[in-house]
């Protein structure tokens, strides 16, 4: 089991964004988190990464209770995320954007100054190789020197994923990665997420594009008004009457 959420709740003042939500994600799964606007999906990412502290409940990652651990420590443990709105360093190059992600897990700080220079040089060349390999994975080889803001929308989305992967996560949280994408871009994203899964990385995905979610995910949890409405395989979710009424509709 990679991630275990036990009865987690998050209140913002008088608003209950999440109420007693529990679910587990197994290693290697692509797990979908769906539900209407305001259901609490992004809040779920924010509490998993401890950008917002939990009101109650417990979150375990690879068997360790990570509730209350600082966000950068959670990244170090192997959870990385992307955001609903693209958050790139728009004036930096494609390669620099990925290298920034890799630096966030640099280990050189533990070495004494005598060894630092030599070690850092080796570490930097490893990070450069890693960054180039990730750019190839996301289909951005040859774009290394392009300034990020000059990329097409779908390419920017894929660059965000490369940057998140540069910290070598074991669990990748993707917040509406297909939003605003055309059909070709969505197809490329589908292939990319499958490749990420093949690398042994577990994926938790928030998405409103239902054909995409149903084709991609192994299991799905449905949130509604901050509570878990249902959980199951794509087939089970698509045929769940409560989910159809609350979210999927009959069309
Ligand atoms: P969408 O699909 O529209 O992105 P969502 O399912 O991701 O929606 P959240 O963004 O998690 O929903 O919001 C859940 C509830 O929590 C909403 O009522 C929202 O207004 C509230 N909320 C989220 N973040 C905050 C915050 N920082 N302060 C106050 N209320 C918040």
Coordinates of C-alpha atoms and ligand atoms in Angstrom, one line a residue:
X1 CA 0.0 0.0 0.0
X2 CA 1.5 3.4 -1.0
X3 CA -1.0 5.8 0.5
X4 CA -3.6 5.4 3.2
X5 CA -6.0 8.1 4.2
X6 CA -7.8 7.4 7.5
X7 CA -11.0 9.5 8.2
X8 CA -9.4 12.8 7.1
X9 CA -11.3 16.0 7.5
X10 CA -10.4 19.6 6.6
X11 CA -12.4 22.6 7.6
X12 CA -11.9 26.2 6.4
X13 CA -13.6 28.2 9.1
X14 CA -17.2 27.1 8.9
X15 CA -16.7 25.2 5.5
X16 CA -16.2 21.5 5.7
X17 CA -14.1 20.9 2.6
X18 CA -13.4 17.2 3.5
X19 CA -15.3 15.1 6.0
X20 CA -14.1 11.7 7.2
X21 CA -12.7 10.5 3.9
X22 CA -10.8 7.2 3.9
X23 CA -9.2 5.3 1.0
X24 CA -6.0 3.5 0.1
X25 CA -3.9 3.5 -3.0
X26 CA -1.9 0.4 -4.0
X27 CA 1.6 0.5 -5.5
X28 CA 1.6 1.0 -9.2
X29 CA -2.0 2.0 -9.5
X30 CA -3.4 4.9 -11.5
X31 CA -6.1 6.1 -9.0
X32 CA -8.7 8.7 -10.0
X33 CA -10.3 11.3 -7.7
X34 CA -13.4 12.7 -9.3
X35 CA -16.5 14.7 -8.3
X36 CA -18.3 18.0 -9.0
X37 CA -16.7 21.4 -8.6
X38 CA -16.1 22.2 -4.9
X39 CA -16.2 18.5 -3.9
X40 CA -12.8 18.8 -2.1
X41 CA -10.5 17.2 -4.7
X42 CA -7.8 19.9 -4.7
X43 CA -8.1 20.2 -0.9
X44 CA -7.2 16.5 -0.8
X45 CA -4.0 17.2 -2.6
X46 CA -3.3 20.2 -0.3
X47 CA -3.7 18.1 2.8
X48 CA -1.7 15.1 1.4
X49 CA 1.2 17.5 0.7
X50 CA 0.5 19.3 4.0
X51 CA 0.2 22.7 2.2
X52 CA -2.9 22.9 4.5
X53 CA -2.9 21.1 7.9
X54 CA -5.5 18.4 8.4
X55 CA -8.3 19.2 10.8
X56 CA -8.5 15.5 11.8
X57 CA -7.5 12.1 10.6
X58 CA -4.2 10.5 9.5
X59 CA -2.3 10.1 6.3
X60 CA 0.3 7.3 5.9
X61 CA 2.7 7.0 3.0
X62 CA 4.5 3.7 2.6
X63 CA 3.5 2.7 6.1
X64 CA 4.7 5.9 7.8
X65 CA 2.4 8.5 9.3
X66 CA 3.2 11.7 7.4
X67 CA 0.5 13.9 8.9
X68 CA 2.0 17.2 10.0
X69 CA 5.4 16.7 8.2
X70 CA 6.6 19.8 6.4
X71 CA 5.8 20.0 2.7
X72 CA 9.4 19.8 1.5
X73 CA 10.0 16.8 3.7
X74 CA 7.0 15.1 2.1
X75 CA 8.6 15.8 -1.3
X76 CA 11.8 14.2 0.0
X77 CA 9.9 11.2 1.0
X78 CA 8.6 10.8 -2.5
X79 CA 5.3 12.6 -3.1
X80 CA 5.3 15.2 -5.9
X81 CA 2.4 17.1 -7.5
X82 CA 1.3 19.3 -10.3
X83 CA -1.2 22.1 -10.0
X84 CA -4.6 22.9 -11.6
X85 CA -3.1 26.1 -13.1
X86 CA 0.3 25.8 -14.8
X87 CA 3.1 26.8 -12.5
X88 CA 6.3 26.9 -14.5
X89 CA 9.1 29.4 -14.4
X90 CA 7.9 30.9 -17.6
X91 CA 11.1 33.0 -18.3
X92 CA 13.4 30.0 -17.8
X93 CA 14.2 27.4 -20.4
X94 CA 12.6 24.0 -20.6
X95 CA 15.8 22.3 -19.3
X96 CA 16.2 24.8 -16.4
X97 CA 12.6 24.2 -15.3
X98 CA 13.4 20.4 -14.9
X99 CA 16.7 21.0 -13.3
X100 CA 15.1 23.2 -10.6
X101 CA 12.9 20.3 -9.6
X102 CA 15.9 17.9 -9.4
X103 CA 17.8 20.4 -7.2
X104 CA 15.0 20.4 -4.6
X105 CA 16.2 16.8 -3.7
X106 CA 20.0 17.5 -4.0
X107 CA 21.9 15.5 -1.4
X108 CA 25.1 17.5 -1.5
X109 CA 24.3 19.4 1.7
X110 CA 25.4 16.4 3.8
X111 CA 29.0 16.5 2.5
X112 CA 31.8 18.4 4.1
X113 CA 33.3 21.3 2.1
X114 CA 36.4 19.3 1.2
X115 CA 34.4 16.8 -0.9
X116 CA 31.6 19.2 -1.9
X117 CA 33.0 20.5 -5.2
X118 CA 33.9 17.1 -6.6
X119 CA 30.6 15.6 -5.4
X120 CA 28.5 18.4 -6.6
X121 CA 30.0 18.3 -10.1
X122 CA 29.2 14.6 -10.4
X123 CA 25.8 15.2 -8.9
X124 CA 25.1 18.0 -11.4
X125 CA 26.1 15.9 -14.4
X126 CA 23.8 13.1 -13.1
X127 CA 20.9 15.6 -12.7
X128 CA 21.6 16.9 -16.3
X129 CA 21.4 13.4 -17.7
X130 CA 18.2 12.7 -15.6
X131 CA 16.6 15.9 -16.8
X132 CA 17.3 15.1 -20.5
X133 CA 16.0 11.6 -20.1
X134 CA 12.8 13.0 -18.5
X135 CA 12.4 15.5 -21.4
X136 CA 12.6 12.6 -23.8
X137 CA 10.0 10.7 -21.7
X138 CA 7.5 13.6 -21.9
X139 CA 8.2 14.2 -25.6
X140 CA 10.2 17.4 -25.2
X141 CA 13.6 16.3 -26.5
X142 CA 15.0 19.1 -28.7
X143 CA 13.1 21.8 -26.7
X144 CA 15.8 22.1 -23.9
X145 CA 16.7 25.7 -24.8
X146 CA 13.2 27.0 -25.5
X147 CA 11.9 29.5 -23.0
X148 CA 9.0 27.8 -21.2
X149 CA 6.4 30.4 -22.0
X150 CA 7.0 29.8 -25.7
X151 CA 5.8 26.2 -25.6
X152 CA 2.4 25.2 -26.7
X153 CA -0.1 24.6 -23.9
X154 CA 0.0 20.8 -24.0
X155 CA 3.8 20.9 -24.0
X156 CA 3.8 23.2 -20.9
X157 CA 1.6 20.6 -19.1
X158 CA 4.0 17.9 -20.0
X159 CA 6.9 20.0 -18.9
X160 CA 5.3 20.3 -15.5
X161 CA 5.1 16.5 -15.3
X162 CA 8.8 16.2 -16.2
X163 CA 9.6 18.7 -13.4
X164 CA 7.6 16.8 -10.9
X165 CA 9.3 13.6 -11.9
X166 CA 12.7 15.1 -11.5
X167 CA 12.4 14.7 -7.8
X168 CA 12.1 10.9 -8.3
X169 CA 8.7 10.6 -6.7
X170 CA 7.1 7.3 -5.8
X171 CA 3.7 8.9 -5.8
X172 CA 2.7 11.5 -8.4
X173 CA -0.3 13.8 -7.8
X174 CA -1.7 15.3 -11.0
X175 CA -4.4 18.0 -10.6
X176 CA -6.5 18.2 -13.8
X177 CA -3.6 17.6 -16.2
X178 CA -6.0 17.3 -19.2
X179 CA -7.8 20.6 -18.6
X180 CA -7.8 22.8 -21.6
X181 CA -6.1 20.2 -23.8
X182 CA -7.2 19.3 -27.4
X183 CA -7.8 15.7 -28.4
X184 CA -4.2 15.1 -29.6
X185 CA -2.7 16.6 -26.5
X186 CA -5.0 14.5 -24.3
X187 CA -4.0 11.4 -26.2
X188 CA -0.3 12.3 -25.7
X189 CA -1.0 12.8 -22.0
X190 CA -2.7 9.4 -21.8
X191 CA 0.4 7.7 -23.2
X192 CA 2.7 9.7 -20.9
X193 CA 0.8 8.8 -17.7
X194 CA 0.9 5.1 -18.8
X195 CA 4.6 5.4 -19.3
X196 CA 4.9 6.9 -15.8
X197 CA 3.0 4.0 -14.4
X198 CA 5.3 1.5 -16.2
X199 CA 8.2 3.1 -14.3
X200 CA 6.6 1.9 -11.1
X201 CA 5.3 5.3 -10.1
X202 CA 1.9 5.4 -8.5
X203 CA -0.4 8.1 -9.8
X204 CA -3.3 9.9 -8.1
X205 CA -5.2 11.9 -10.6
X206 CA -7.9 14.6 -10.4
X207 CA -9.7 15.0 -13.6
X208 CA -13.0 16.2 -15.1
X209 CA -12.5 14.5 -18.5
X210 CA -14.6 11.4 -17.9
X211 CA -13.7 9.3 -21.0
X212 CA -10.0 10.0 -20.1
X213 CA -10.5 9.0 -16.5
X214 CA -12.5 5.9 -17.2
X215 CA -10.0 4.7 -19.8
X216 CA -6.9 5.4 -17.7
X217 CA -7.7 4.7 -14.1
X218 CA -7.5 1.3 -12.3
X219 CA -9.7 2.5 -9.4
X220 CA -11.6 5.7 -8.7
X221 CA -13.0 7.5 -5.6
X222 CA -15.8 9.9 -6.0
X223 CA -16.1 12.9 -3.7
X224 CA -19.3 14.9 -3.3
X225 CA -19.6 17.8 -0.9
X226 CA -16.4 16.8 0.8
X227 CA -17.6 13.2 1.5
X228 CA -16.8 9.9 -0.2
X229 CA -19.7 9.0 -2.4
X230 CA -18.3 5.9 -4.0
X231 CA -15.2 3.9 -4.8
X232 CA -14.5 1.2 -7.4
X233 CA -13.3 0.3 -10.8
X234 CA -14.3 2.5 -13.8
X235 CA -17.1 0.1 -14.7
X236 CA -18.5 0.1 -11.1
X237 CA -18.3 3.9 -10.9
X238 CA -20.0 4.4 -14.3
X239 CA -22.8 2.2 -13.3
X240 CA -23.3 3.5 -9.8
X241 CA -26.7 5.2 -9.6
X242 CA -25.7 7.7 -6.9
X243 CA -22.6 8.8 -8.9
X244 CA -24.7 9.2 -12.0
X245 CA -27.2 11.4 -10.2
X246 CA -24.6 13.5 -8.3
X247 CA -22.0 13.9 -11.0
X248 CA -21.9 11.8 -14.2
X249 CA -25.4 12.6 -15.4
X250 CA -27.4 10.3 -17.8
X251 CA -26.1 11.7 -21.1
Ligands
LIG1 P1 -12.8 22.0 -8.6 O1 -13.2 20.7 -9.4 O2 -13.7 23.1 -9.0 O3 -11.4 22.3 -8.7 P2 -12.5 20.8 -6.0 O4 -13.2 19.5 -5.9 O5 -11.0 20.7 -6.3 O6 -13.2 21.7 -7.1 P3 -11.8 22.3 -3.7 O7 -11.0 23.4 -4.4 O8 -11.0 21.3 -2.9 O9 -12.8 21.6 -4.6 O10 -12.8 23.1 -2.7 C1 -13.6 22.4 -1.7 C2 -14.3 23.4 -0.8 O11 -13.3 24.0 0.0 C3 -14.9 24.6 -1.6 O12 -16.1 24.9 -0.9 C4 -13.9 25.7 -1.5 O13 -14.5 27.0 -1.6 C5 -13.3 25.4 -0.1 N1 -11.9 25.9 -0.1 C6 -10.8 25.3 -0.8 N2 -9.7 26.0 -0.5 C7 -10.0 26.9 0.4 C8 -9.3 27.9 1.2 N3 -7.9 28.0 1.0 N4 -9.9 28.7 2.0 C9 -11.3 28.6 2.2 N5 -12.0 27.7 1.5 C10 -11.4 26.9 0.7

